[in-house]
mmCIF file of C-alpha atoms in Angstrom:
data_model
loop_
_atom_site.group_PDB
_atom_site.id
_atom_site.type_symbol
_atom_site.label_atom_id
_atom_site.label_comp_id
_atom_site.label_asym_id
_atom_site.label_seq_id
_atom_site.Cartn_x
_atom_site.Cartn_y
_atom_site.Cartn_z
ATOM 1 C CA UNK A 1 -6.891 24.015 -11.315
ATOM 2 C CA UNK A 2 -3.526 24.083 -12.913
ATOM 3 C CA UNK A 3 -2.086 21.264 -14.923
ATOM 4 C CA UNK A 4 1.211 20.501 -16.508
ATOM 5 C CA UNK A 5 2.711 18.250 -19.247
ATOM 6 C CA UNK A 6 5.567 16.464 -17.829
ATOM 7 C CA UNK A 7 7.452 13.392 -19.210
ATOM 8 C CA UNK A 8 4.787 13.216 -21.603
ATOM 9 C CA UNK A 9 1.814 13.220 -19.484
ATOM 10 C CA UNK A 10 -0.893 15.475 -18.152
ATOM 11 C CA UNK A 11 -0.410 16.074 -14.664
ATOM 12 C CA UNK A 12 -3.045 17.784 -12.153
ATOM 13 C CA UNK A 13 -1.330 19.772 -9.380
ATOM 14 C CA UNK A 14 -2.431 22.349 -6.887
ATOM 15 C CA UNK A 15 -0.648 25.316 -5.007
ATOM 16 C CA UNK A 16 -1.567 27.017 -2.006
ATOM 17 C CA UNK A 17 0.057 29.217 0.741
ATOM 18 C CA UNK A 18 2.814 31.484 1.796
ATOM 19 C CA UNK A 19 6.306 30.881 2.883
ATOM 20 C CA UNK A 20 9.169 28.572 1.982
ATOM 21 C CA UNK A 21 8.476 26.265 -0.952
ATOM 22 C CA UNK A 22 7.530 22.855 0.038
ATOM 23 C CA UNK A 23 6.808 19.836 -2.272
ATOM 24 C CA UNK A 24 4.303 17.216 -0.850
ATOM 25 C CA UNK A 25 4.357 13.945 -2.283
ATOM 26 C CA UNK A 26 1.246 11.777 -1.445
ATOM 27 C CA UNK A 27 0.725 8.021 -0.740
ATOM 28 C CA UNK A 28 -0.921 4.926 -2.391
ATOM 29 C CA UNK A 29 -3.851 5.696 -4.231
ATOM 30 C CA UNK A 30 -3.480 9.533 -3.132
ATOM 31 C CA UNK A 31 -6.058 11.584 -4.871
ATOM 32 C CA UNK A 32 -6.371 15.380 -4.361
ATOM 33 C CA UNK A 33 -10.184 15.295 -4.834
ATOM 34 C CA UNK A 34 -10.513 13.354 -1.529
ATOM 35 C CA UNK A 35 -11.101 15.524 1.468
ATOM 36 C CA UNK A 36 -9.622 16.733 3.426
ATOM 37 C CA UNK A 37 -6.021 16.662 1.608
ATOM 38 C CA UNK A 38 -2.727 18.242 2.883
ATOM 39 C CA UNK A 39 -3.974 21.743 1.831
ATOM 40 C CA UNK A 40 -6.430 21.586 4.853
ATOM 41 C CA UNK A 41 -3.294 20.750 6.861
ATOM 42 C CA UNK A 42 -0.792 23.331 8.699
ATOM 43 C CA UNK A 43 1.607 22.819 6.063
ATOM 44 C CA UNK A 44 -0.693 24.834 3.859
ATOM 45 C CA UNK A 45 -0.578 27.708 6.336
ATOM 46 C CA UNK A 46 3.391 27.682 6.829
ATOM 47 C CA UNK A 47 4.659 27.037 3.399
ATOM 48 C CA UNK A 48 4.058 27.509 -0.259
ATOM 49 C CA UNK A 49 2.899 24.284 -0.774
ATOM 50 C CA UNK A 50 2.586 22.281 -4.099
ATOM 51 C CA UNK A 51 0.811 18.976 -4.202
ATOM 52 C CA UNK A 52 0.161 16.696 -7.442
ATOM 53 C CA UNK A 53 -1.788 13.482 -8.570
ATOM 54 C CA UNK A 54 1.022 11.193 -9.419
ATOM 55 C CA UNK A 55 0.775 9.082 -12.491
ATOM 56 C CA UNK A 56 -2.112 6.675 -12.656
ATOM 57 C CA UNK A 57 -3.968 8.663 -9.942
ATOM 58 C CA UNK A 58 -6.666 11.229 -9.642
ATOM 59 C CA UNK A 59 -6.792 13.707 -12.517
ATOM 60 C CA UNK A 60 -3.785 12.892 -13.823
ATOM 61 C CA UNK A 61 -3.104 10.590 -16.862
ATOM 62 C CA UNK A 62 -2.976 6.923 -16.605
ATOM 63 C CA UNK A 63 -1.451 4.984 -19.359
ATOM 64 C CA UNK A 64 -2.041 1.393 -18.657
ATOM 65 C CA UNK A 65 1.694 0.564 -18.888
ATOM 66 C CA UNK A 66 4.338 -0.427 -16.416
ATOM 67 C CA UNK A 67 5.223 2.511 -14.140
ATOM 68 C CA UNK A 68 8.760 2.490 -12.518
ATOM 69 C CA UNK A 69 9.960 4.167 -9.102
ATOM 70 C CA UNK A 70 12.321 6.069 -11.151
ATOM 71 C CA UNK A 71 9.640 7.429 -13.259
ATOM 72 C CA UNK A 72 7.651 8.603 -10.208
ATOM 73 C CA UNK A 73 10.707 10.446 -8.977
ATOM 74 C CA UNK A 74 11.573 12.108 -12.358
ATOM 75 C CA UNK A 75 7.853 13.174 -12.538
ATOM 76 C CA UNK A 76 8.459 14.961 -9.139
ATOM 77 C CA UNK A 77 11.534 16.955 -10.689
ATOM 78 C CA UNK A 78 9.883 17.915 -13.658
ATOM 79 C CA UNK A 79 7.106 19.386 -11.595
ATOM 80 C CA UNK A 80 9.521 21.368 -9.694
ATOM 81 C CA UNK A 81 11.026 22.541 -12.975
ATOM 82 C CA UNK A 82 7.365 23.509 -13.984
ATOM 83 C CA UNK A 83 6.903 25.741 -11.085
ATOM 84 C CA UNK A 84 10.426 27.158 -11.092
ATOM 85 C CA UNK A 85 11.721 25.753 -7.836
ATOM 86 C CA UNK A 86 15.396 24.610 -7.831
ATOM 87 C CA UNK A 87 16.096 23.399 -4.276
ATOM 88 C CA UNK A 88 13.452 23.031 -2.078
ATOM 89 C CA UNK A 89 11.903 21.226 0.929
ATOM 90 C CA UNK A 90 10.066 17.739 0.240
ATOM 91 C CA UNK A 91 7.953 15.636 2.335
ATOM 92 C CA UNK A 92 7.048 12.223 1.186
ATOM 93 C CA UNK A 93 4.200 10.250 2.810
ATOM 94 C CA UNK A 94 3.867 6.440 3.084
ATOM 95 C CA UNK A 95 4.467 5.516 -1.126
ATOM 96 C CA UNK A 96 5.275 9.232 -1.391
ATOM 97 C CA UNK A 97 8.168 8.824 0.920
ATOM 98 C CA UNK A 98 9.429 5.885 -1.381
ATOM 99 C CA UNK A 99 9.204 8.258 -4.349
ATOM 100 C CA UNK A 100 11.072 11.093 -2.279
ATOM 101 C CA UNK A 101 13.651 8.575 -1.616
ATOM 102 C CA UNK A 102 14.182 8.198 -5.269
ATOM 103 C CA UNK A 103 13.857 12.132 -5.963
ATOM 104 C CA UNK A 104 16.740 12.777 -3.607
ATOM 105 C CA UNK A 105 19.000 9.886 -4.755
ATOM 106 C CA UNK A 106 18.054 10.862 -8.499
ATOM 107 C CA UNK A 107 18.347 14.551 -8.359
ATOM 108 C CA UNK A 108 20.205 15.353 -5.060
ATOM 109 C CA UNK A 109 20.551 19.139 -5.628
ATOM 110 C CA UNK A 110 16.906 19.480 -5.922
ATOM 111 C CA UNK A 111 15.861 18.612 -2.063
ATOM 112 C CA UNK A 112 16.963 20.871 0.402
ATOM 113 C CA UNK A 113 15.528 19.119 3.268
ATOM 114 C CA UNK A 114 13.556 15.735 3.605
ATOM 115 C CA UNK A 115 10.843 14.449 5.323
ATOM 116 C CA UNK A 116 10.091 10.668 5.056
ATOM 117 C CA UNK A 117 6.925 9.855 6.776
ATOM 118 C CA UNK A 118 5.540 6.305 7.450
ATOM 119 C CA UNK A 119 7.470 4.981 4.671
ATOM 120 C CA UNK A 120 10.060 2.146 3.945
ATOM 121 C CA UNK A 121 13.066 1.594 1.938
ATOM 122 C CA UNK A 122 12.571 -1.760 0.717
ATOM 123 C CA UNK A 123 15.242 -4.661 0.297
ATOM 124 C CA UNK A 124 17.345 -5.773 3.266
ATOM 125 C CA UNK A 125 16.041 -2.506 5.280
ATOM 126 C CA UNK A 126 12.412 -3.818 5.065
ATOM 127 C CA UNK A 127 9.544 -2.942 2.810
ATOM 128 C CA UNK A 128 6.159 -1.612 3.593
ATOM 129 C CA UNK A 129 3.274 -3.984 3.790
ATOM 130 C CA UNK A 130 2.398 -5.616 0.509
ATOM 131 C CA UNK A 131 -0.558 -4.029 -0.863
ATOM 132 C CA UNK A 132 -0.115 -5.745 -4.091
ATOM 133 C CA UNK A 133 -1.102 -9.058 -2.257
ATOM 134 C CA UNK A 134 -4.539 -7.595 -1.137
ATOM 135 C CA UNK A 135 -5.397 -5.828 -4.669
ATOM 136 C CA UNK A 136 -8.440 -8.183 -4.713
ATOM 137 C CA UNK A 137 -10.086 -6.943 -1.584
ATOM 138 C CA UNK A 138 -12.054 -3.649 -2.015
ATOM 139 C CA UNK A 139 -14.598 -1.608 -0.194
ATOM 140 C CA UNK A 140 -15.396 -2.601 3.476
ATOM 141 C CA UNK A 141 -13.552 -5.908 3.272
ATOM 142 C CA UNK A 142 -10.213 -4.144 2.576
ATOM 143 C CA UNK A 143 -11.296 -1.605 5.185
ATOM 144 C CA UNK A 144 -11.654 -4.207 7.875
ATOM 145 C CA UNK A 145 -8.571 -6.324 6.631
ATOM 146 C CA UNK A 146 -6.102 -3.192 6.953
ATOM 147 C CA UNK A 147 -7.623 -1.793 10.254
ATOM 148 C CA UNK A 148 -5.442 -3.444 12.948
ATOM 149 C CA UNK A 149 -2.549 -3.425 10.268
ATOM 150 C CA UNK A 150 -2.888 0.429 9.943
ATOM 151 C CA UNK A 151 -2.746 0.700 13.301
ATOM 152 C CA UNK A 152 -1.874 -2.251 15.588
ATOM 153 C CA UNK A 153 -3.928 -0.969 18.848
ATOM 154 C CA UNK A 154 -7.178 -1.577 16.683
ATOM 155 C CA UNK A 155 -7.254 -5.351 17.103
ATOM 156 C CA UNK A 156 -10.159 -7.658 17.351
ATOM 157 C CA UNK A 157 -10.163 -7.003 21.195
ATOM 158 C CA UNK A 158 -10.265 -3.075 20.372
ATOM 159 C CA UNK A 159 -13.222 -3.523 17.933
ATOM 160 C CA UNK A 160 -15.356 -5.466 20.191
ATOM 161 C CA UNK A 161 -14.795 -3.081 23.046
ATOM 162 C CA UNK A 162 -15.713 -0.111 20.699
ATOM 163 C CA UNK A 163 -17.980 -1.010 17.907
ATOM 164 C CA UNK A 164 -19.349 2.341 17.069
ATOM 165 C CA UNK A 165 -15.633 3.663 16.385
ATOM 166 C CA UNK A 166 -14.933 0.557 14.521
ATOM 167 C CA UNK A 167 -17.781 0.868 12.233
ATOM 168 C CA UNK A 168 -17.130 4.549 11.662
ATOM 169 C CA UNK A 169 -13.559 4.050 10.808
ATOM 170 C CA UNK A 170 -14.481 1.253 8.399
ATOM 171 C CA UNK A 171 -16.770 3.310 6.573
ATOM 172 C CA UNK A 172 -14.407 6.179 6.284
ATOM 173 C CA UNK A 173 -11.530 3.926 5.097
ATOM 174 C CA UNK A 174 -14.171 2.071 2.531
ATOM 175 C CA UNK A 175 -15.406 5.122 1.057
ATOM 176 C CA UNK A 176 -14.040 5.467 -2.613
ATOM 177 C CA UNK A 177 -16.235 7.955 -4.577
ATOM 178 C CA UNK A 178 -14.362 7.670 -7.769
ATOM 179 C CA UNK A 179 -13.879 3.771 -7.747
ATOM 180 C CA UNK A 180 -15.930 3.677 -11.061
ATOM 181 C CA UNK A 181 -13.897 6.193 -13.121
ATOM 182 C CA UNK A 182 -12.370 5.085 -16.526
ATOM 183 C CA UNK A 183 -8.708 4.156 -16.101
ATOM 184 C CA UNK A 184 -8.783 4.232 -12.144
ATOM 185 C CA UNK A 185 -8.140 0.513 -11.604
ATOM 186 C CA UNK A 186 -5.681 0.212 -14.144
ATOM 187 C CA UNK A 187 -3.590 3.317 -12.936
ATOM 188 C CA UNK A 188 -3.816 2.084 -9.556
ATOM 189 C CA UNK A 189 -2.630 -1.453 -10.200
ATOM 190 C CA UNK A 190 0.280 0.034 -11.981
ATOM 191 C CA UNK A 191 1.400 1.905 -9.036
ATOM 192 C CA UNK A 192 1.253 -1.006 -6.839
ATOM 193 C CA UNK A 193 3.416 -2.905 -9.368
ATOM 194 C CA UNK A 194 5.925 -0.132 -8.953
ATOM 195 C CA UNK A 195 5.680 -0.049 -4.977
ATOM 196 C CA UNK A 196 6.400 -3.599 -4.966
ATOM 197 C CA UNK A 197 9.724 -3.497 -6.731
ATOM 198 C CA UNK A 198 11.034 -0.280 -4.532
ATOM 199 C CA UNK A 199 14.360 -0.760 -3.154
ATOM 200 C CA UNK A 200 16.761 2.356 -2.348
ATOM 201 C CA UNK A 201 18.361 0.342 0.574
ATOM 202 C CA UNK A 202 21.693 0.196 -0.770
ATOM 203 C CA UNK A 203 21.874 3.839 -1.842
ATOM 204 C CA UNK A 204 20.368 5.473 1.194
ATOM 205 C CA UNK A 205 24.156 6.399 2.485
ATOM 206 C CA UNK A 206 24.362 8.428 -0.526
ATOM 207 C CA UNK A 207 21.619 10.982 0.934
ATOM 208 C CA UNK A 208 23.570 14.215 2.071
ATOM 209 C CA UNK A 209 20.933 16.442 2.741
ATOM 210 C CA UNK A 210 19.231 16.730 6.341
ATOM 211 C CA UNK A 211 16.470 13.986 6.717
ATOM 212 C CA UNK A 212 13.640 13.518 9.244
ATOM 213 C CA UNK A 213 12.221 10.061 9.521
ATOM 214 C CA UNK A 214 8.768 10.352 11.048
ATOM 215 C CA UNK A 215 7.117 7.352 12.127
ATOM 216 C CA UNK A 216 3.905 5.849 14.328
ATOM 217 C CA UNK A 217 4.549 3.674 17.173
ATOM 218 C CA UNK A 218 1.784 1.487 16.069
ATOM 219 C CA UNK A 219 2.308 1.321 12.434
ATOM 220 C CA UNK A 220 2.136 -2.276 11.090
ATOM 221 C CA UNK A 221 2.424 -0.974 7.314
ATOM 222 C CA UNK A 222 5.658 0.780 7.520
ATOM 223 C CA UNK A 223 6.823 -1.064 10.470
ATOM 224 C CA UNK A 224 8.872 0.521 13.554
ATOM 225 C CA UNK A 225 12.003 -1.795 13.177
ATOM 226 C CA UNK A 226 12.064 -0.455 9.448
ATOM 227 C CA UNK A 227 12.118 3.040 10.625
ATOM 228 C CA UNK A 228 15.113 2.337 12.749
ATOM 229 C CA UNK A 229 16.985 0.574 10.042
ATOM 230 C CA UNK A 230 16.323 3.447 7.660
ATOM 231 C CA UNK A 231 17.591 6.011 10.190
ATOM 232 C CA UNK A 232 20.518 4.306 10.954
ATOM 233 C CA UNK A 233 21.291 4.037 7.187
ATOM 234 C CA UNK A 234 20.888 7.826 6.228
ATOM 235 C CA UNK A 235 23.779 9.855 7.230
ATOM 236 C CA UNK A 236 22.734 12.067 10.136
ATOM 237 C CA UNK A 237 19.003 11.387 10.075
ATOM 238 C CA UNK A 238 16.799 11.989 12.821
ATOM 239 C CA UNK A 239 14.020 9.606 13.797
ATOM 240 C CA UNK A 240 11.011 10.942 15.678
ATOM 241 C CA UNK A 241 8.051 8.760 16.957
ATOM 242 C CA UNK A 242 4.317 9.690 17.218
ATOM 243 C CA UNK A 243 1.514 8.410 19.136
ATOM 244 C CA UNK A 244 -0.422 6.778 16.067
ATOM 245 C CA UNK A 245 -0.155 4.400 13.349
ATOM 246 C CA UNK A 246 -0.027 4.803 9.868
ATOM 247 C CA UNK A 247 -2.109 7.605 10.103
ATOM 248 C CA UNK A 248 -0.202 9.297 12.764
ATOM 249 C CA UNK A 249 -0.100 12.758 11.266
ATOM 250 C CA UNK A 250 -3.702 12.936 11.734
ATOM 251 C CA UNK A 251 -3.516 11.489 15.212
ATOM 252 C CA UNK A 252 -0.870 13.096 17.138
ATOM 253 C CA UNK A 253 -1.023 16.758 17.094
ATOM 254 C CA UNK A 254 2.537 17.419 17.617
ATOM 255 C CA UNK A 255 3.318 15.655 14.299
ATOM 256 C CA UNK A 256 2.584 18.532 11.809
ATOM 257 C CA UNK A 257 4.193 21.079 14.145
ATOM 258 C CA UNK A 258 7.466 19.346 14.461
ATOM 259 C CA UNK A 259 7.636 18.058 10.760
ATOM 260 C CA UNK A 260 6.712 21.774 9.858
ATOM 261 C CA UNK A 261 9.536 23.179 12.075
ATOM 262 C CA UNK A 262 12.030 20.939 10.473
ATOM 263 C CA UNK A 263 11.130 21.613 6.956
ATOM 264 C CA UNK A 264 11.455 25.121 7.559
ATOM 265 C CA UNK A 265 14.978 24.560 8.812
#
């Protein structure tokens, strides 16, 4: 698996597929070892796809020092330099969408087309759910707490009516095979610190490339009202709704198809 030294840290990244270049930026806690990942999606068949473990995560270095959203964006730009890409399509999912906002604002010439999926701008535009406030929750406790937030349809009444599905979803969400790795908890904490300070709201009107905002109708993490504000703030941005919650890309088959078509231009 390829590695690159970027901004003084050793980054793990992967590349696969054929087609136009596409940079994928993952969400909170993203780790390419967790399967299935984006390389199992239709994007890997339609694009020359690059994805990576962000600082503090997966097989990338995890220094226990404060991180900033600007650093995350500069890491992405440095990875583009490393693979030799100048101007490419970018998709950022959840926290990755926050990084993608910083990327296009700090390095505008690098982003050709942009998809912001289930994410938020922060500030007066609205923030995504404050994960830093529930950092003490782990395993099944965290999974049960977030279930009705990640998808607002999966409330207590749904859980009571669908006990087998509920327990299966909890088991999947609670799984963390790398929980005991050295530096993992520290890196995850530093990511949440940076996430809590994310705010691009006052700068969103500077984005000049084509933008698609993709959102789940039942997302309680990146709220629907926030998606509407973000779409109104970014010049020419298109907002599309999908049948699902925060994981709508896995829940609505139309999502990957339409997102892929937008990214391909």
